[in-house]
Short mmCIF file of N, CA and C and ligand atoms in Angstrom, two decimals:
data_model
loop_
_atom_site.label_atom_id
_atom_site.label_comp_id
_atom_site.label_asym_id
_atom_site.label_seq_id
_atom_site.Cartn_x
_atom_site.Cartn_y
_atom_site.Cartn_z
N UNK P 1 45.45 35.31 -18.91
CA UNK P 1 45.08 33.89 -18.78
C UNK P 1 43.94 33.57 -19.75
N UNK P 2 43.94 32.11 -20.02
CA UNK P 2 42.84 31.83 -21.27
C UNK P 2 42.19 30.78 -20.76
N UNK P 3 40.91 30.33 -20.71
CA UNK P 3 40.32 29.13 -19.88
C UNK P 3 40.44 28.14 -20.96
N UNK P 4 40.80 26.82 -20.94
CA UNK P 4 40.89 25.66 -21.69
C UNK P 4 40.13 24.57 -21.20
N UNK P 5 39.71 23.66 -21.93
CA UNK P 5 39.39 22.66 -21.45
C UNK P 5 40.24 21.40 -21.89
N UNK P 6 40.67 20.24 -21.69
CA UNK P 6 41.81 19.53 -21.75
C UNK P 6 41.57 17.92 -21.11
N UNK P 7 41.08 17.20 -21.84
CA UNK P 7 40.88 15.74 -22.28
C UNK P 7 41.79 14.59 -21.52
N UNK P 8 41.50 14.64 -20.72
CA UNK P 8 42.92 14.14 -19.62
C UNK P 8 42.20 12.49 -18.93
N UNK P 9 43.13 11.34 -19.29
CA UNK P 9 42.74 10.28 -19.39
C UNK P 9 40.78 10.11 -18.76
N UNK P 10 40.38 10.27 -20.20
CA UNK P 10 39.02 10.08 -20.23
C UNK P 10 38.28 11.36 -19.66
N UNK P 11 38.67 12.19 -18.87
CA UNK P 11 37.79 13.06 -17.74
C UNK P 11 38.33 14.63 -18.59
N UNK P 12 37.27 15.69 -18.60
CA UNK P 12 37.59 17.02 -18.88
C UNK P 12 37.56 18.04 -17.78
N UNK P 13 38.86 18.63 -18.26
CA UNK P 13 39.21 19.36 -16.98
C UNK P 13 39.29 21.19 -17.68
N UNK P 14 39.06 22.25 -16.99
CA UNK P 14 38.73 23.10 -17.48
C UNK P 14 40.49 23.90 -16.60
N UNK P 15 40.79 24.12 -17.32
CA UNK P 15 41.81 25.40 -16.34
C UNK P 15 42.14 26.59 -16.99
N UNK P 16 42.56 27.26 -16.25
CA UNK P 16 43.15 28.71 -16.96
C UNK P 16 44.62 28.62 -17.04
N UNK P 17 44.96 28.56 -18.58
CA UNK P 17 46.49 28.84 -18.47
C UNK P 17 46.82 30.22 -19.44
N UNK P 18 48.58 30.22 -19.10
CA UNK P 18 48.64 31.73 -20.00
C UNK P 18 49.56 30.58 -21.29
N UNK P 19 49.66 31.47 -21.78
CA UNK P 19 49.74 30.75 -23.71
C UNK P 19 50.47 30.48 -24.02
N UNK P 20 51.78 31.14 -23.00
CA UNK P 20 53.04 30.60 -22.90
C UNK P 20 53.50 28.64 -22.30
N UNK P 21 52.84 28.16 -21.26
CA UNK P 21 52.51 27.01 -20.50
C UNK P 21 52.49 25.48 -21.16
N UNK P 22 53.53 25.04 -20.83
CA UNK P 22 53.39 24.15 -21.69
C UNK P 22 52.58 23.26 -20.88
N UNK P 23 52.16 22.24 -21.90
CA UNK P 23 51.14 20.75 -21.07
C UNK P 23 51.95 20.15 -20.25
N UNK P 24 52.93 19.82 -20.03
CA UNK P 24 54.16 19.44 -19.01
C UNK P 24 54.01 20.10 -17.15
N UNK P 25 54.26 21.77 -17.80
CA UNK P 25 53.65 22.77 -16.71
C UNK P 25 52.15 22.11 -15.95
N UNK P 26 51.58 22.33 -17.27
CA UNK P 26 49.49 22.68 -16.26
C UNK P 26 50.06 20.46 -15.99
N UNK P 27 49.80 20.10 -16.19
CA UNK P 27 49.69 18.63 -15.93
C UNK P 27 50.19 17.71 -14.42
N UNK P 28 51.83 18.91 -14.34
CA UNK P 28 52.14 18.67 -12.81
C UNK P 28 51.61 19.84 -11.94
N UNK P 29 51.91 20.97 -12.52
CA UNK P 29 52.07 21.95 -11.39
C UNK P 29 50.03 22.43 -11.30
N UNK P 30 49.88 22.60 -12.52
CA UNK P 30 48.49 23.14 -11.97
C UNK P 30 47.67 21.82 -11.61
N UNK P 31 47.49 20.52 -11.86
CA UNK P 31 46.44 18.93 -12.39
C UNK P 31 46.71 18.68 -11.43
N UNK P 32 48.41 17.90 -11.06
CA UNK P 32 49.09 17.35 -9.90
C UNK P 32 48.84 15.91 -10.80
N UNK P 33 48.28 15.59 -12.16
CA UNK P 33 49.63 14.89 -12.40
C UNK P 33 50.80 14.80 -12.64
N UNK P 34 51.59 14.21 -11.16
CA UNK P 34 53.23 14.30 -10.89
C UNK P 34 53.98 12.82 -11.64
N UNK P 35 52.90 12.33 -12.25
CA UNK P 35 53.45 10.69 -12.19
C UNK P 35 54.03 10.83 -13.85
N UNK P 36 53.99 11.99 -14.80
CA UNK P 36 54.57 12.76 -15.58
C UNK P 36 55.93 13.38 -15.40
N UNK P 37 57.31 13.11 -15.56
CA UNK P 37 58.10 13.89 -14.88
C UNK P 37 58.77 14.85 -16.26
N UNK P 38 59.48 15.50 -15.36
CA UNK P 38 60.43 16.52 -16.02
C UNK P 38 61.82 16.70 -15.74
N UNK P 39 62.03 15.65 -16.71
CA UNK P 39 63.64 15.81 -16.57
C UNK P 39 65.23 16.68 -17.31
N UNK P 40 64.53 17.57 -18.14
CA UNK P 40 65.17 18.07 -19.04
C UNK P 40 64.80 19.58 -19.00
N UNK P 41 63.00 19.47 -19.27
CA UNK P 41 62.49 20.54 -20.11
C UNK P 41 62.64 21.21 -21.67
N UNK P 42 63.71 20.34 -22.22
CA UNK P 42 63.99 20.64 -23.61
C UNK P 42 63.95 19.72 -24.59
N UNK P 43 62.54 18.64 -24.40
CA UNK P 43 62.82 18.17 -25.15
C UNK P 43 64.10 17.19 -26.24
N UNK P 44 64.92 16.84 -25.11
CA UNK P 44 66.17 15.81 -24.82
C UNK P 44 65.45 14.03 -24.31
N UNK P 45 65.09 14.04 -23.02
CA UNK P 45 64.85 12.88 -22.10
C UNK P 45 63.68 11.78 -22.28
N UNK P 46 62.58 12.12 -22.95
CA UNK P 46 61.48 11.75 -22.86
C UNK P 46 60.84 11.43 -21.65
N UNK P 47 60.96 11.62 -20.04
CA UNK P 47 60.73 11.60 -19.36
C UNK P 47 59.39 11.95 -19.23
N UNK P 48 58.87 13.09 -19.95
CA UNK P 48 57.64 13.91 -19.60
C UNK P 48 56.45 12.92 -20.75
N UNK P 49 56.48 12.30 -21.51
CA UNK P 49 56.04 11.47 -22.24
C UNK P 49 54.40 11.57 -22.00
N UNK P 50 53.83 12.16 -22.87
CA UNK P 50 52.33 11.63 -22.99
C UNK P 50 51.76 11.27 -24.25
N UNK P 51 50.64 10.39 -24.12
CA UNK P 51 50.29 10.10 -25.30
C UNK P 51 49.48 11.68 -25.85
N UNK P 52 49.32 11.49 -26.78
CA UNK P 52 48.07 12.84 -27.66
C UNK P 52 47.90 12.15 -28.85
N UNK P 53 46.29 11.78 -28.80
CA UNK P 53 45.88 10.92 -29.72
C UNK P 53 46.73 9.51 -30.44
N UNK P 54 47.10 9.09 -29.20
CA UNK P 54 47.62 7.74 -29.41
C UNK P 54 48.94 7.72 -30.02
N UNK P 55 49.68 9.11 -29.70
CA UNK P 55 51.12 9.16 -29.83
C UNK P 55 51.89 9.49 -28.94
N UNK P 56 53.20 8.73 -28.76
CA UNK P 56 54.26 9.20 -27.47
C UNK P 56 54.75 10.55 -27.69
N UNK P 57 54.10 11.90 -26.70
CA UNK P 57 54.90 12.77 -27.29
C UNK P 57 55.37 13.61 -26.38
N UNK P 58 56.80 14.30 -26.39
CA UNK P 58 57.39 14.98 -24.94
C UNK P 58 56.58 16.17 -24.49
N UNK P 59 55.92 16.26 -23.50
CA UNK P 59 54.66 17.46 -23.02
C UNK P 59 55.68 18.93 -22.35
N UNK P 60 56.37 18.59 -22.98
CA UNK P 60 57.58 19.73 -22.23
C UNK P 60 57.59 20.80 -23.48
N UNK P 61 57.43 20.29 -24.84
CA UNK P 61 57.91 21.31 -26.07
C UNK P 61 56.05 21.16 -26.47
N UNK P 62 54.94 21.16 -25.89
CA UNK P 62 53.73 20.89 -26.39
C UNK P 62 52.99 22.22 -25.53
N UNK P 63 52.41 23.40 -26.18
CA UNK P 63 52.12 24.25 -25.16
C UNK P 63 50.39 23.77 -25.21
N UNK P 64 50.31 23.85 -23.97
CA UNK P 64 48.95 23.32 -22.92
C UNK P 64 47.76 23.66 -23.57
N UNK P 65 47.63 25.30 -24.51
CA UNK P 65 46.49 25.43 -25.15
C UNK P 65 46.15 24.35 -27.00
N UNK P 66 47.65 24.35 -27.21
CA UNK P 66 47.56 23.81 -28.37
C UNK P 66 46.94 21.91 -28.12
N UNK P 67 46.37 21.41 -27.06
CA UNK P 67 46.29 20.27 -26.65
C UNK P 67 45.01 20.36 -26.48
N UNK P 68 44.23 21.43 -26.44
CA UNK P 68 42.40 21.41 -26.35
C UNK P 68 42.32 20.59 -27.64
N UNK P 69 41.40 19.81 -27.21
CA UNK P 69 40.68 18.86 -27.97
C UNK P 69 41.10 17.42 -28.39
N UNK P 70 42.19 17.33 -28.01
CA UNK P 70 42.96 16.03 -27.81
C UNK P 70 42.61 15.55 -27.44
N UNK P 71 42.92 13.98 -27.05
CA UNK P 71 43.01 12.57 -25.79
C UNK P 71 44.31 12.42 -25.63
N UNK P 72 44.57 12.84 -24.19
CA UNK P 72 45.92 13.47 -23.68
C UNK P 72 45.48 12.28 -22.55
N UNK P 73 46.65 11.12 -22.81
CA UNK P 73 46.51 10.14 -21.96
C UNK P 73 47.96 10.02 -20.93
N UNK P 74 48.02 10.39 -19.88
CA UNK P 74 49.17 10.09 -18.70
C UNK P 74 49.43 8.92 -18.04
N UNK P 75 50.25 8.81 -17.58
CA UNK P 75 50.85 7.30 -16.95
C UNK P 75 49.93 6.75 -15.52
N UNK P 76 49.26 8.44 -15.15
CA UNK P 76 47.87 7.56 -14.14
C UNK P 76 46.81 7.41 -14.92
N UNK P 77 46.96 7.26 -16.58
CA UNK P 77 45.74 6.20 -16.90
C UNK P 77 45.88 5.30 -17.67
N UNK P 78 47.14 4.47 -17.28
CA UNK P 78 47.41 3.36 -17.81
C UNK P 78 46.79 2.30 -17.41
N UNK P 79 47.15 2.07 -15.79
CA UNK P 79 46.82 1.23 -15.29
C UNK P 79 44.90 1.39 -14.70
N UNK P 80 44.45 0.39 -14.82
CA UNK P 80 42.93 0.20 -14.63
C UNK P 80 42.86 0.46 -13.50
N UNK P 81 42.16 1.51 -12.38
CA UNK P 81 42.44 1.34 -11.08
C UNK P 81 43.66 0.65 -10.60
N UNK P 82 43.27 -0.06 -9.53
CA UNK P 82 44.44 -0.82 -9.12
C UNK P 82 44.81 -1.91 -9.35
N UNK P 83 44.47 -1.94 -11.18
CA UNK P 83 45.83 -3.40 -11.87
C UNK P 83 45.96 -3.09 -13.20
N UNK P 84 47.75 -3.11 -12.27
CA UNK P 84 48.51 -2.47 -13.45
C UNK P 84 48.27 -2.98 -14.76
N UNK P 85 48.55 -1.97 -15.59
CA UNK P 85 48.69 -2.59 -17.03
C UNK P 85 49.86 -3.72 -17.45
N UNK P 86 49.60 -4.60 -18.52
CA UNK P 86 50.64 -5.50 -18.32
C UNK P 86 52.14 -5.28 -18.75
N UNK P 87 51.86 -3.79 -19.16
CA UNK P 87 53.45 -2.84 -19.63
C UNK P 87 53.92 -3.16 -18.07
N UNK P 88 53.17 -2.36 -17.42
CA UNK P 88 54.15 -2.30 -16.23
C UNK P 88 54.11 -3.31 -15.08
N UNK P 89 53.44 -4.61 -15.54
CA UNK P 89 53.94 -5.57 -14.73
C UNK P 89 55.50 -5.96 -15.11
N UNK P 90 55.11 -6.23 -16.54
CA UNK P 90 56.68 -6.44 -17.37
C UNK P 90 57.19 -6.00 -16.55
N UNK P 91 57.44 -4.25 -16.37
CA UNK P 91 58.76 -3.18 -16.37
C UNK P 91 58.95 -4.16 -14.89
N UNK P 92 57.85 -4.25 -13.82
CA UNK P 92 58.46 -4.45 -12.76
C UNK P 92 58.98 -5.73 -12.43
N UNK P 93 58.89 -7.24 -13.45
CA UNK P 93 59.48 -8.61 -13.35
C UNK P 93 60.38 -8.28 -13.90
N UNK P 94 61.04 -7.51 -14.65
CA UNK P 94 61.85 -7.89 -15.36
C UNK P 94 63.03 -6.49 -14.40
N UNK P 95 62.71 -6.51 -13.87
CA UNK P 95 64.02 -5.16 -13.22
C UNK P 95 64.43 -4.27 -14.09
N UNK P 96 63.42 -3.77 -15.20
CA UNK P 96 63.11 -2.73 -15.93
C UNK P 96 63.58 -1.38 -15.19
N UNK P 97 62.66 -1.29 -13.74
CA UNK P 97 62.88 -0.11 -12.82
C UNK P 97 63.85 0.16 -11.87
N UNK P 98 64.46 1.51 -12.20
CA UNK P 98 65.40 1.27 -10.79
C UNK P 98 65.22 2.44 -10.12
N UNK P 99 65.50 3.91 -10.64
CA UNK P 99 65.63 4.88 -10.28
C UNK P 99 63.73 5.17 -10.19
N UNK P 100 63.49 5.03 -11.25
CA UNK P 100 62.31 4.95 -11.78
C UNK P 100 61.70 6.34 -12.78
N UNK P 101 62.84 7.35 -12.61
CA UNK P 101 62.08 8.45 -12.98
C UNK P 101 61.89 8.78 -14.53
N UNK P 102 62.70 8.04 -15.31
CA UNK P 102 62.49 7.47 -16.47
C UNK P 102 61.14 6.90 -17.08
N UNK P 103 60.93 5.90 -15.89
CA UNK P 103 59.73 4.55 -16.23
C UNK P 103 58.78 5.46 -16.76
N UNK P 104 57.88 6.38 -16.45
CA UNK P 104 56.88 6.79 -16.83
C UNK P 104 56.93 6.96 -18.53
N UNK P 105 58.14 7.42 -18.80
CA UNK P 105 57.75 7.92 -19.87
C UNK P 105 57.86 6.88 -21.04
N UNK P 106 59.16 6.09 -20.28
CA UNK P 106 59.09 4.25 -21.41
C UNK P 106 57.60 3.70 -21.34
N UNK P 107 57.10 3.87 -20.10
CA UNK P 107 55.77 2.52 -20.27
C UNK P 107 55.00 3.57 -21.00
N UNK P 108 55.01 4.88 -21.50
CA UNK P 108 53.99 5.54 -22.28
C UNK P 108 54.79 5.07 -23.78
N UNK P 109 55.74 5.36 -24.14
CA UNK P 109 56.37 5.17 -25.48
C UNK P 109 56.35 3.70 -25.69
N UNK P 110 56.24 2.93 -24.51
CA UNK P 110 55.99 1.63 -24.93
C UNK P 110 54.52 0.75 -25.26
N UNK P 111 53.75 2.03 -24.72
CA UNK P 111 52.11 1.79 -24.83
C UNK P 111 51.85 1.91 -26.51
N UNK P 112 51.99 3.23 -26.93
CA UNK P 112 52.83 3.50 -28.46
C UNK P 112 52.65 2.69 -29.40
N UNK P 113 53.58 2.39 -29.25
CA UNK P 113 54.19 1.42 -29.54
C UNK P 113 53.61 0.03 -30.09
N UNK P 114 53.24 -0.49 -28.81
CA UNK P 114 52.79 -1.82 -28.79
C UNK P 114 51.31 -1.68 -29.27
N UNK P 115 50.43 -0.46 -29.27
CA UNK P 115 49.73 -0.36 -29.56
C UNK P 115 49.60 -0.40 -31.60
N UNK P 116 50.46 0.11 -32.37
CA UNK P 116 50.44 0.42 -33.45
C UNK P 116 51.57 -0.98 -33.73
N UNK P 117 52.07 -1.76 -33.51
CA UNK P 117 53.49 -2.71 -33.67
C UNK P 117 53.21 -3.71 -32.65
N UNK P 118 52.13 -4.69 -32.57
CA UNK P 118 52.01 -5.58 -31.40
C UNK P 118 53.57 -6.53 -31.56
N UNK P 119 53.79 -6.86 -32.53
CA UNK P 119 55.24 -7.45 -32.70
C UNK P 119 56.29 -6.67 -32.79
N UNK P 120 56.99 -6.13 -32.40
CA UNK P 120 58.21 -5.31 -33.08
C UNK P 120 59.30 -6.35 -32.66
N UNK P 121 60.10 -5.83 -33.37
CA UNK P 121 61.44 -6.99 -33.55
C UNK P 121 62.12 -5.93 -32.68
N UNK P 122 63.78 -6.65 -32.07
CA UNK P 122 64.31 -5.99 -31.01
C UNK P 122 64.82 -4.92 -32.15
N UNK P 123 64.92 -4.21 -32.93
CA UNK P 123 66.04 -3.34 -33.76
C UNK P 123 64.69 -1.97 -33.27
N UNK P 124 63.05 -2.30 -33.70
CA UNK P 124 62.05 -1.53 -33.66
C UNK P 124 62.03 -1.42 -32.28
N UNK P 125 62.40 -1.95 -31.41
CA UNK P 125 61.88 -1.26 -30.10
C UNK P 125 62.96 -0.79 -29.61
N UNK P 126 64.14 -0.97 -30.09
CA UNK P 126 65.42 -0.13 -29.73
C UNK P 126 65.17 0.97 -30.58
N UNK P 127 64.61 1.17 -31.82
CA UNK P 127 64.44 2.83 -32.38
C UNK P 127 63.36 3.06 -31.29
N UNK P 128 62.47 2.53 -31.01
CA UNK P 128 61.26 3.63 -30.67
C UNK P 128 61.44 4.14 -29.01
N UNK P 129 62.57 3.44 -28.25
CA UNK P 129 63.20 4.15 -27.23
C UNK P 129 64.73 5.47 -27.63
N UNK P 130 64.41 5.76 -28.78
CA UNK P 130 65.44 6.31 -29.22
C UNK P 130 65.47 7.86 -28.65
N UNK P 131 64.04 8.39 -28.11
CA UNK P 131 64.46 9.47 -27.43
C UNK P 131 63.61 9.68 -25.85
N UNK P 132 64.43 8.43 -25.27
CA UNK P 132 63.64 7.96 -23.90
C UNK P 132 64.66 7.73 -23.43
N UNK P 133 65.58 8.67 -22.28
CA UNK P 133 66.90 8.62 -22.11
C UNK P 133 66.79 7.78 -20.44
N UNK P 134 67.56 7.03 -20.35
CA UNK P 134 67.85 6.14 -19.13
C UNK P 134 69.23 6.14 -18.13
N UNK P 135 69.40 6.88 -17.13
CA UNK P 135 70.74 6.60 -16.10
C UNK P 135 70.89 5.58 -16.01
N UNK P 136 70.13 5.05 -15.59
CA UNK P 136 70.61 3.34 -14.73
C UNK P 136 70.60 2.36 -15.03
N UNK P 137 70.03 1.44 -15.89
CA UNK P 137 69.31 0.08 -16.53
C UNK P 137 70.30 0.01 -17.52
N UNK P 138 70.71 0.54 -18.35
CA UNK P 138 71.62 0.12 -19.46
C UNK P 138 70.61 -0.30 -20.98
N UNK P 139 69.41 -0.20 -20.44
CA UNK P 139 68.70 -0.15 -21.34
C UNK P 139 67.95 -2.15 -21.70
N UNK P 140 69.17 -2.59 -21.00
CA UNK P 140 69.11 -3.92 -21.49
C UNK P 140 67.43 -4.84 -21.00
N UNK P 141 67.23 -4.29 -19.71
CA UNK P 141 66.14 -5.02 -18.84
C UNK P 141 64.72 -4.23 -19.35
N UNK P 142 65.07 -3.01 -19.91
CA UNK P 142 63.57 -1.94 -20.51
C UNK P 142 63.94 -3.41 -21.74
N UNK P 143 64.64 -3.20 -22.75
CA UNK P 143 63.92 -3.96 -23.94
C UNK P 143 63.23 -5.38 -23.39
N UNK P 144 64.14 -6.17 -22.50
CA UNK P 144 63.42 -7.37 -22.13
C UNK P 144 61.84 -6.92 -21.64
N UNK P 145 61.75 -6.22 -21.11
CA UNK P 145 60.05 -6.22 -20.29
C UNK P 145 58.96 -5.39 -21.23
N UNK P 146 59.63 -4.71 -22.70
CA UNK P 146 58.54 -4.56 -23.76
C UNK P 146 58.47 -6.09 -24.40
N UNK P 147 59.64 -6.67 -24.65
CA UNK P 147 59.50 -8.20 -24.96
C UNK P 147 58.19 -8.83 -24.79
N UNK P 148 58.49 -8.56 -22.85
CA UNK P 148 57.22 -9.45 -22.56
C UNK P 148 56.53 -9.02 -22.84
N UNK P 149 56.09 -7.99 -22.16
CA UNK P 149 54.41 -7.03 -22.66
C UNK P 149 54.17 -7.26 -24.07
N UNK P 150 54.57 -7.12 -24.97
CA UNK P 150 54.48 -7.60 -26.05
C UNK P 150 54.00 -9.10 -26.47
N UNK P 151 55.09 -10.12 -25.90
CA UNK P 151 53.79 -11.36 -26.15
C UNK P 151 53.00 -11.80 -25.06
N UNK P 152 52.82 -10.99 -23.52
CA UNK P 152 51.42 -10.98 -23.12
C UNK P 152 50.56 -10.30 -23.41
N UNK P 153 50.78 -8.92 -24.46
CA UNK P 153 49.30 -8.56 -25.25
C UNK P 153 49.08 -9.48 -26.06
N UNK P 154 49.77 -10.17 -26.84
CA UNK P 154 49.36 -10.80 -27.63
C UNK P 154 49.04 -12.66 -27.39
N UNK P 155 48.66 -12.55 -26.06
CA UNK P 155 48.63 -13.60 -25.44
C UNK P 155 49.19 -15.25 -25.63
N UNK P 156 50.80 -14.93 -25.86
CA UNK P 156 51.45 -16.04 -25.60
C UNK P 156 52.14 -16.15 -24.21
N UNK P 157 51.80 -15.31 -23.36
CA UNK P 157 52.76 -15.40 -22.04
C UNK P 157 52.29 -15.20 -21.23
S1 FES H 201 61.34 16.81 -19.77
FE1 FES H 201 60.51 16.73 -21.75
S2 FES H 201 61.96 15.70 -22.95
FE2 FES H 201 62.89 15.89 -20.99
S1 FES H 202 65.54 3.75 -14.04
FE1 FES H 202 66.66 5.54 -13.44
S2 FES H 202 66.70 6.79 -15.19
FE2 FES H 202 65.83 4.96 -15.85
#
């Protein structure tokens, strides 16, 4: 085991992992952030989605030591305490969510996103869900509710 320390929305957390472990692993199983899921493990789903330094990236193919020194931001630090960010008011007016186990990792790729592209046209936000895989929605109600989030960051809505 190797002790790390690990930059986890705003707060440093010290753990021991072995070198094998990916950030996916220590984040649910050792942190108990669960609000991260794992739907693949191979780097397929984007489910496991975290930012690292202000990029959407799958924490499943990212091993846990190579992430010291990062800003490793998760889907419990999106929202400000208790109000939500306006990604995921969108996701939830617009019937974005169904299953939900997806959502986490769109409203991170959509944080992304909107962060670097406050406008994207629908063709750009259909690539940048390009490896954010969805059962249920059809995809159609996720693009509508980056829509919005999109012109309520940019405060037309
Ligand atoms: S769990 Fe990481 S991409 Fe599917
Ligand atoms: S809402 Fe179920 S997988 Fe997307």
């Amino acid at each position: 085991m190797q002790l790390i320390k690990l930059l986890i929305n705003g707060k440093e957390y010290e753990v021991a992992v072995k070198k094998n472990w990916t950030l996916l692993y220590v984040l649910r199983e050792v942190l108990d952030f669960t609000g991260t899921k794992c739907g693949c493990n191979t780097n397929d789903c984007g489910a496991c989605k975290v930012l690292i330094d202000g990029e959407a990236v799958n924490s499943c193919v990212v091993l846990a030591h190579k992430a010291e020194g990062k800003n490793i931001i998760t889907i419990e630090g999106i929202a400000e305490g208790s109000k939500l960010h306006p990604i995921q008011e969108a996701f939830i007016e617009t019937g974005a969510v169904q299953c939900g186990f997806c959502t986490p990792g769109m409203i991170i790729t959509t944080k992304a996103l909107l962060d670097q592209n406050p406008s994207p046209s629908r063709d750009e936000i259909v690539q940048a869900l390009d490896n954010n895989l969805c059962r249920c929605t059809g995809y159609v109600k996720i693009v509508e509710a980056i829509e919005l989030a999109a012109k309520r960051l940019r405060g037309e809505a």
